[in-house]
Amino acid sequence: MKKILTAVAIALAIGGLTVAHAATTAPSGKAKYAIIFKNTGNPYGEKEMAGFKKAADEVGAEAILKAPDQPTAEAQIQMIGELIAQKVAVIAMVGNDPDALEPALKKAMKAGIKVLSLDSGVNPASRMVHINQADPERIGRVQVQAIAEMIGGSGEIAVLSATSQATNQNLWIEWMKKELAENPKMKNIKLVKVAYGDDLRDKSVAEMEGLLKTYPNLKGVIAPTTVALQPPLVSQPRARC
Amino acid sequence: MELQQPFSLKRFFLQWEWMLVLIFVAVNVINMNLSPYYLDAEGLRDATMSFLDKAFIVLPMVFIIILGDIDISVASIVALASVVMAVSFQAGVPMAAAMVICLLVGTACGFVNGWLIVRFKELSSVIVTLATMIIFRGIAYIILEDQSAGKFPAWFKFLGWGYIGEVPFMLIMFVLAVLFFSWALHKTAFGRRVYSMGNNVTAARFSGINVDGIRILIFTVAGLMSGVTALFLTSRMGSTRPNVATGYELEVITMVVLGGVSTSGGKGRMIGAVIAVFLIGYLRYGLGLINIPAQILLIVIGSLLVAAVLVPNFKWSPRAR
Amino acid sequence: MQSAEGPKFVLELKGIHKRFPGVRALQDVHFQLRPGEIHALMGENGAGKSTFIKIITGVHQPDEGEILLNGEPVSIHNPKDSQHRGIAAIYQHVTCYPDLSVTENIFIGHETVSPLTRAIQWKSMHEEARKLLAELGSDIDPRTEMGALSVAQQQIVEIAKALSTKARIVIMDEPTAALTKRESEELYRITLKLRDSGVSVIFISHRFEDMYRLASRVTVFRDSQYIGSWDVDKITNDDLIMAMVGREITQLFPEKRAEIGAELLRVENLGKVGLFSGINLTLHQGEILGLTGLVGAGRSEVCQSIFGILPADAGTIYLKGQPVRINRPSDAIALGIGYLPEDRQKQGLVLSWGIGKNISLPMIDEFAGTWWLDEKKEGSVVRDLADFVKVKAGGIETEAGTLSGGNQQKVIVAKLLGTKPKVIIIDEPTKGVDVGAKAAIHEIMGELASQGFGIIMVSSEMPEVLGMSDRIAVMREGRISAILDRDEATQEKILEAAMAANYHAQEPLRG
């Protein structure tokens, strides 16, 4: 459901930008719409890129899907340079860092490229539009409520997120903390730690194991990223024995 | 020039450096055919800036590998130097002073590496720098705790993004550094000593060469140049995190080895490594332009590396033994 | 198992030729080995001895010629083949596995295994090894790690290994080169024992003493050619030398003695924990001070501490009466002390470099111009030095690793002279060097002394010590046990001082 919404939102945004961009489209062939995701091997990212491709096909543009092998801003800067040289019409950015991409993206905008960010946003100076595919407040609050239900309303919980610079996750975590503070039902729930798995499987597993060892009374973990979602399945049985 | 083998045209062209030049030309021709956007002065120029930051470490790494040593802690030094710079800037230190601190941190880390390697001769440089790699990165994490830091003044961006005339500032600095390091390696008594140590460190010691001092100095310079890389990288990113420059050590070592510097020490030249820097850089850029996935790129570079290790060992002419 | 009416020769080679691209390694070589004889093979370095051995052991195949084993023509395809045919070789640099036990080294490749389980039968192997060693009159514990043994003991193990493979022909390639006098005696005894048990031995050595003590026949090669074979008791020393070098060497040691001048170097109470202590030595201008003793007595260590490689932790070094501190080799070189190391290939040369770059290495700073090295000046200075010591090579760009031992030694001498030393320390100047080069090196040493250099010469070779030194200092167990004047020194006095009454044969350090 969320996926479809995302695709629709992107399609709308691209549609709007395309109108604005129509004049600068390369004379030969289709306009190029590029997306840069955080890194390869992220199931959510693959869905997101697939949706992007579908939307680009619908508006008759060529889709370029890029993702570095490591979730770093350095690699994304390099890719932005490659896209500028290819004279793409649009760069849709899922940033690994809100600020570090600013110089590169500003350069892209200067070259006439429409820059939007989605999912994990970049700072306002680095983009024209940001698409929030979900309501951060609702995500944050609902996730806390869900875990409260799962653990029976009291106990220690932790968060295993993506990178510490992932804008969207950080926003959700803010709302989680607010929900914990504001909702009287949550007064017996204690958030003991926010850990970062950097959207890498091995690091997520290691962080998860760290959480289980450090907090033996841990009742639940919120993992607001698909990569971090996998480790608990791996780690928990081990922790029980 | 009679100290060298007499000049021979055949030998001159059968050098690994020429192979690199050939591959470099081939890569460029292929790139031009693959992507109409490749041959674009501005695009190429800007692409250069995205891989030059780590190239500053390649220069001292050539010295280290000629000594027969290796330093895998350089990327961690970059991270630590960058993080300390950002944190001291945020604590109110003027930016210029913070930059000096960045270089000092790098130099100090390099000195620690060199001192440990000389002091504990039973430990190889791989082991020592493996340990410091973890330690330096760990300190960076302790300082910044998985956060990012930045908000540098606007002029700091000039380092990584600025031009002097039409030439990137970084490229100018790199060319100057290459000239200096090539001179030191190939034209001075110091360079001759480094080569002698790489070939036979015992004979070098018996020849009155201060082998420990030279080793410490070279590792210290590698730290300093890691600090330089930290400056440029941080400038390009506008902010820093403890996990910046991850994997740089392997990229740097790849460039040096691809440049024909033998990991068994004593052989290789600066020019080869410098060609390799541009070869890998443009290869990456060209493949990026046609949007080849990152993993395939790694396979291509890996194959080149295997060739670099094998080809110079291949005997060109039959030799009686 | 051998019949009384066996063939006349266990091994015979006829008209062997071997060429390598550009080089004639062997030309029309003949060789005859009788059953149960020790046959010395002599010749200068590069005379073709090594190639000859490699043909017998199957490493190389001859281009022409015939190999007869027990009268039967054979071709030996590879080293394993040669081993099966009962040929074993023992080299100067023992090729062993230092981390394995003596037993494992002896039986490597032909271990005793249980016929049922294929498990190695350690007990019986150790027992067998002990028996083999006992046959050779040695009481080395077969469970000792090979690396813990002295070179001499390792060679005994190698000989035991040869016996264990039932070898009928044993080749010994310069086995005594790394041994002390006493150890050599032990080796002689074992070699004779080997002969008495019916094994034929080919013994390669530069030492005349080895030949006289052991061999009944001697064959000489020169310049890849077979020169001749003689009964040892029917050829004079001079004739033999002439056969080897192709010219007459009338005087082995230079006769001219230099004027002894003022004091150059004096060490007082020099000591280093665990290596040596209380060393007092004086060296004058024009003097050659011989420093001798058994290997391991601390001779090289004393010299290396004067040169700053092993800085002393007690005592004082005086140079021309002034106390000096020497913490590293560069200090010593700056003060005018030069050191000619014992191990040429490891300590003296960068083998992959040309002669010229090797010679200039310690004085490279002299050629530093304002901006870069003055290679022109460097070239002319090193050429003069190379000419002075008479290096025989194509040019100064010739790779040092391709030179013969004697020429390598000359390159190191040139390298040393380039630093303009006043005191020269030479560690085993002629070890592994052939007769011709030996004389040349001695001549250079005499020449240097007469020019006013002071020379400390560490040597294990008695004739060299007696022939070259003005004074002789003998070391034993880290101390100076005697200082003898040239006139009073005799072989017996030196040996007595070096070994003393209660000297224990070198025991294994561990195990």
mmCIF file of N, CA, C and O in Angstrom, chain A residues 137-174:
data_model
loop_
_atom_site.group_PDB
_atom_site.id
_atom_site.type_symbol
_atom_site.label_atom_id
_atom_site.label_comp_id
_atom_site.label_asym_id
_atom_site.label_seq_id
_atom_site.Cartn_x
_atom_site.Cartn_y
_atom_site.Cartn_z
ATOM 1 N N GLU A 137 5.046 11.461 11.765
ATOM 2 C CA GLU A 137 4.429 11.461 13.096
ATOM 3 C C GLU A 137 3.638 10.173 13.305
ATOM 4 O O GLU A 137 3.769 9.512 14.336
ATOM 5 N N ARG A 138 2.867 9.796 12.280
ATOM 6 C CA ARG A 138 2.056 8.587 12.421
ATOM 7 C C ARG A 138 2.955 7.357 12.526
ATOM 8 O O ARG A 138 2.721 6.492 13.354
ATOM 9 N N ILE A 139 4.003 7.307 11.686
ATOM 10 C CA ILE A 139 4.906 6.149 11.751
ATOM 11 C C ILE A 139 5.493 6.013 13.143
ATOM 12 O O ILE A 139 5.436 4.954 13.766
ATOM 13 N N GLY A 140 6.017 7.101 13.637
ATOM 14 C CA GLY A 140 6.665 7.075 14.942
ATOM 15 C C GLY A 140 5.698 6.626 16.034
ATOM 16 O O GLY A 140 5.972 5.708 16.806
ATOM 17 N N ARG A 141 4.556 7.270 16.050
ATOM 18 C CA ARG A 141 3.598 6.984 17.124
ATOM 19 C C ARG A 141 3.051 5.563 16.996
ATOM 20 O O ARG A 141 2.968 4.826 17.988
ATOM 21 N N VAL A 142 2.711 5.147 15.770
ATOM 22 C CA VAL A 142 2.109 3.824 15.584
ATOM 23 C C VAL A 142 3.111 2.729 15.947
ATOM 24 O O VAL A 142 2.755 1.728 16.578
ATOM 25 N N GLN A 143 4.363 2.950 15.591
ATOM 26 C CA GLN A 143 5.347 1.903 15.888
ATOM 27 C C GLN A 143 5.496 1.715 17.393
ATOM 28 O O GLN A 143 5.625 0.589 17.873
ATOM 29 N N VAL A 144 5.477 2.813 18.125
ATOM 30 C CA VAL A 144 5.571 2.689 19.580
ATOM 31 C C VAL A 144 4.334 1.986 20.131
ATOM 32 O O VAL A 144 4.416 1.101 20.989
ATOM 33 N N GLN A 145 3.164 2.386 19.581
ATOM 34 C CA GLN A 145 1.926 1.762 20.069
ATOM 35 C C GLN A 145 1.935 0.268 19.777
ATOM 36 O O GLN A 145 1.518 -0.551 20.602
ATOM 37 N N ALA A 146 2.442 -0.086 18.599
ATOM 38 C CA ALA A 146 2.455 -1.496 18.228
ATOM 39 C C ALA A 146 3.350 -2.293 19.172
ATOM 40 O O ALA A 146 2.986 -3.369 19.636
ATOM 41 N N ILE A 147 4.519 -1.715 19.445
ATOM 42 C CA ILE A 147 5.428 -2.487 20.295
ATOM 43 C C ILE A 147 4.885 -2.566 21.716
ATOM 44 O O ILE A 147 5.046 -3.569 22.412
ATOM 45 N N ALA A 148 4.183 -1.508 22.147
ATOM 46 C CA ALA A 148 3.587 -1.504 23.485
ATOM 47 C C ALA A 148 2.616 -2.680 23.599
ATOM 48 O O ALA A 148 2.591 -3.413 24.592
ATOM 49 N N GLU A 149 1.865 -2.867 22.545
ATOM 50 C CA GLU A 149 0.898 -3.960 22.536
ATOM 51 C C GLU A 149 1.627 -5.301 22.602
ATOM 52 O O GLU A 149 1.269 -6.209 23.345
ATOM 53 N N MET A 150 2.696 -5.407 21.811
ATOM 54 C CA MET A 150 3.422 -6.672 21.726
ATOM 55 C C MET A 150 4.073 -7.042 23.057
ATOM 56 O O MET A 150 4.158 -8.222 23.406
ATOM 57 N N ILE A 151 4.554 -6.061 23.782
ATOM 58 C CA ILE A 151 5.275 -6.397 25.019
ATOM 59 C C ILE A 151 4.369 -6.266 26.237
ATOM 60 O O ILE A 151 4.822 -6.428 27.377
ATOM 61 N N GLY A 152 3.124 -5.962 26.038
ATOM 62 C CA GLY A 152 2.182 -5.926 27.142
ATOM 63 C C GLY A 152 2.244 -4.651 27.969
ATOM 64 O O GLY A 152 1.965 -4.670 29.159
ATOM 65 N N GLY A 153 2.681 -3.571 27.371
ATOM 66 C CA GLY A 153 2.526 -2.268 27.999
ATOM 67 C C GLY A 153 3.627 -1.848 28.941
ATOM 68 O O GLY A 153 3.634 -0.736 29.444
ATOM 69 N N SER A 154 4.608 -2.717 29.205
ATOM 70 C CA SER A 154 5.710 -2.231 30.045
ATOM 71 C C SER A 154 6.992 -2.992 29.728
ATOM 72 O O SER A 154 6.954 -4.113 29.210
ATOM 73 N N GLY A 155 8.127 -2.357 30.030
ATOM 74 C CA GLY A 155 9.433 -2.997 29.821
ATOM 75 C C GLY A 155 10.375 -2.108 29.029
ATOM 76 O O GLY A 155 10.063 -0.974 28.675
ATOM 77 N N GLU A 156 11.568 -2.654 28.789
ATOM 78 C CA GLU A 156 12.596 -1.890 28.071
ATOM 79 C C GLU A 156 12.494 -2.166 26.582
ATOM 80 O O GLU A 156 12.329 -3.310 26.159
ATOM 81 N N ILE A 157 12.647 -1.113 25.783
ATOM 82 C CA ILE A 157 12.702 -1.310 24.328
ATOM 83 C C ILE A 157 13.919 -0.577 23.766
ATOM 84 O O ILE A 157 14.521 0.280 24.423
ATOM 85 N N ALA A 158 14.296 -0.934 22.523
ATOM 86 C CA ALA A 158 15.397 -0.260 21.841
ATOM 87 C C ALA A 158 14.992 -0.038 20.390
ATOM 88 O O ALA A 158 14.017 -0.626 19.908
ATOM 89 N N VAL A 159 15.750 0.829 19.721
ATOM 90 C CA VAL A 159 15.521 1.066 18.303
ATOM 91 C C VAL A 159 16.778 0.659 17.554
ATOM 92 O O VAL A 159 17.888 1.001 17.974
ATOM 93 N N LEU A 160 16.609 -0.115 16.471
ATOM 94 C CA LEU A 160 17.748 -0.437 15.609
ATOM 95 C C LEU A 160 17.474 0.187 14.247
ATOM 96 O O LEU A 160 16.656 -0.310 13.485
ATOM 97 N N SER A 161 18.153 1.300 13.997
ATOM 98 C CA SER A 161 17.830 2.108 12.824
ATOM 99 C C SER A 161 18.842 1.873 11.695
ATOM 100 O O SER A 161 19.655 0.954 11.760
ATOM 101 N N ALA A 162 18.769 2.735 10.680
ATOM 102 C CA ALA A 162 19.731 2.663 9.569
ATOM 103 C C ALA A 162 20.992 3.437 9.971
ATOM 104 O O ALA A 162 21.538 3.170 11.023
ATOM 105 N N THR A 163 21.418 4.420 9.171
ATOM 106 C CA THR A 163 22.582 5.200 9.586
ATOM 107 C C THR A 163 22.134 6.340 10.485
ATOM 108 O O THR A 163 20.964 6.710 10.502
ATOM 109 N N SER A 164 23.091 6.865 11.217
ATOM 110 C CA SER A 164 22.760 7.942 12.132
ATOM 111 C C SER A 164 22.397 9.224 11.371
ATOM 112 O O SER A 164 21.898 10.163 11.953
ATOM 113 N N GLN A 165 22.687 9.243 10.064
ATOM 114 C CA GLN A 165 22.338 10.430 9.286
ATOM 115 C C GLN A 165 21.072 10.242 8.453
ATOM 116 O O GLN A 165 20.718 11.090 7.663
ATOM 117 N N ALA A 166 20.448 9.063 8.570
ATOM 118 C CA ALA A 166 19.260 8.815 7.751
ATOM 119 C C ALA A 166 18.147 9.733 8.217
ATOM 120 O O ALA A 166 17.608 9.595 9.320
ATOM 121 N N THR A 167 17.792 10.690 7.363
ATOM 122 C CA THR A 167 16.874 11.758 7.774
ATOM 123 C C THR A 167 15.506 11.219 8.169
ATOM 124 O O THR A 167 14.950 11.600 9.193
ATOM 125 N N ASN A 168 14.971 10.334 7.309
ATOM 126 C CA ASN A 168 13.614 9.877 7.598
ATOM 127 C C ASN A 168 13.555 9.098 8.905
ATOM 128 O O ASN A 168 12.728 9.363 9.766
ATOM 129 N N GLN A 169 14.465 8.140 9.059
ATOM 130 C CA GLN A 169 14.454 7.351 10.281
ATOM 131 C C GLN A 169 14.634 8.242 11.514
ATOM 132 O O GLN A 169 13.985 8.039 12.534
ATOM 133 N N ASN A 170 15.509 9.216 11.406
ATOM 134 C CA ASN A 170 15.748 10.089 12.554
ATOM 135 C C ASN A 170 14.474 10.834 12.940
ATOM 136 O O ASN A 170 14.175 11.014 14.122
ATOM 137 N N LEU A 171 13.724 11.246 11.920
ATOM 138 C CA LEU A 171 12.481 11.947 12.181
ATOM 139 C C LEU A 171 11.487 11.021 12.876
ATOM 140 O O LEU A 171 10.822 11.404 13.843
ATOM 141 N N TRP A 172 11.428 9.784 12.390
ATOM 142 C CA TRP A 172 10.490 8.832 13.000
ATOM 143 C C TRP A 172 10.868 8.596 14.454
ATOM 144 O O TRP A 172 10.015 8.504 15.330
ATOM 145 N N ILE A 173 12.195 8.489 14.678
ATOM 146 C CA ILE A 173 12.641 8.218 16.048
ATOM 147 C C ILE A 173 12.269 9.378 16.968
ATOM 148 O O ILE A 173 11.858 9.181 18.121
ATOM 149 N N GLU A 174 12.360 10.609 16.412
ATOM 150 C CA GLU A 174 11.931 11.768 17.199
ATOM 151 C C GLU A 174 10.466 11.608 17.652
ATOM 152 O O GLU A 174 10.115 11.847 18.803
#
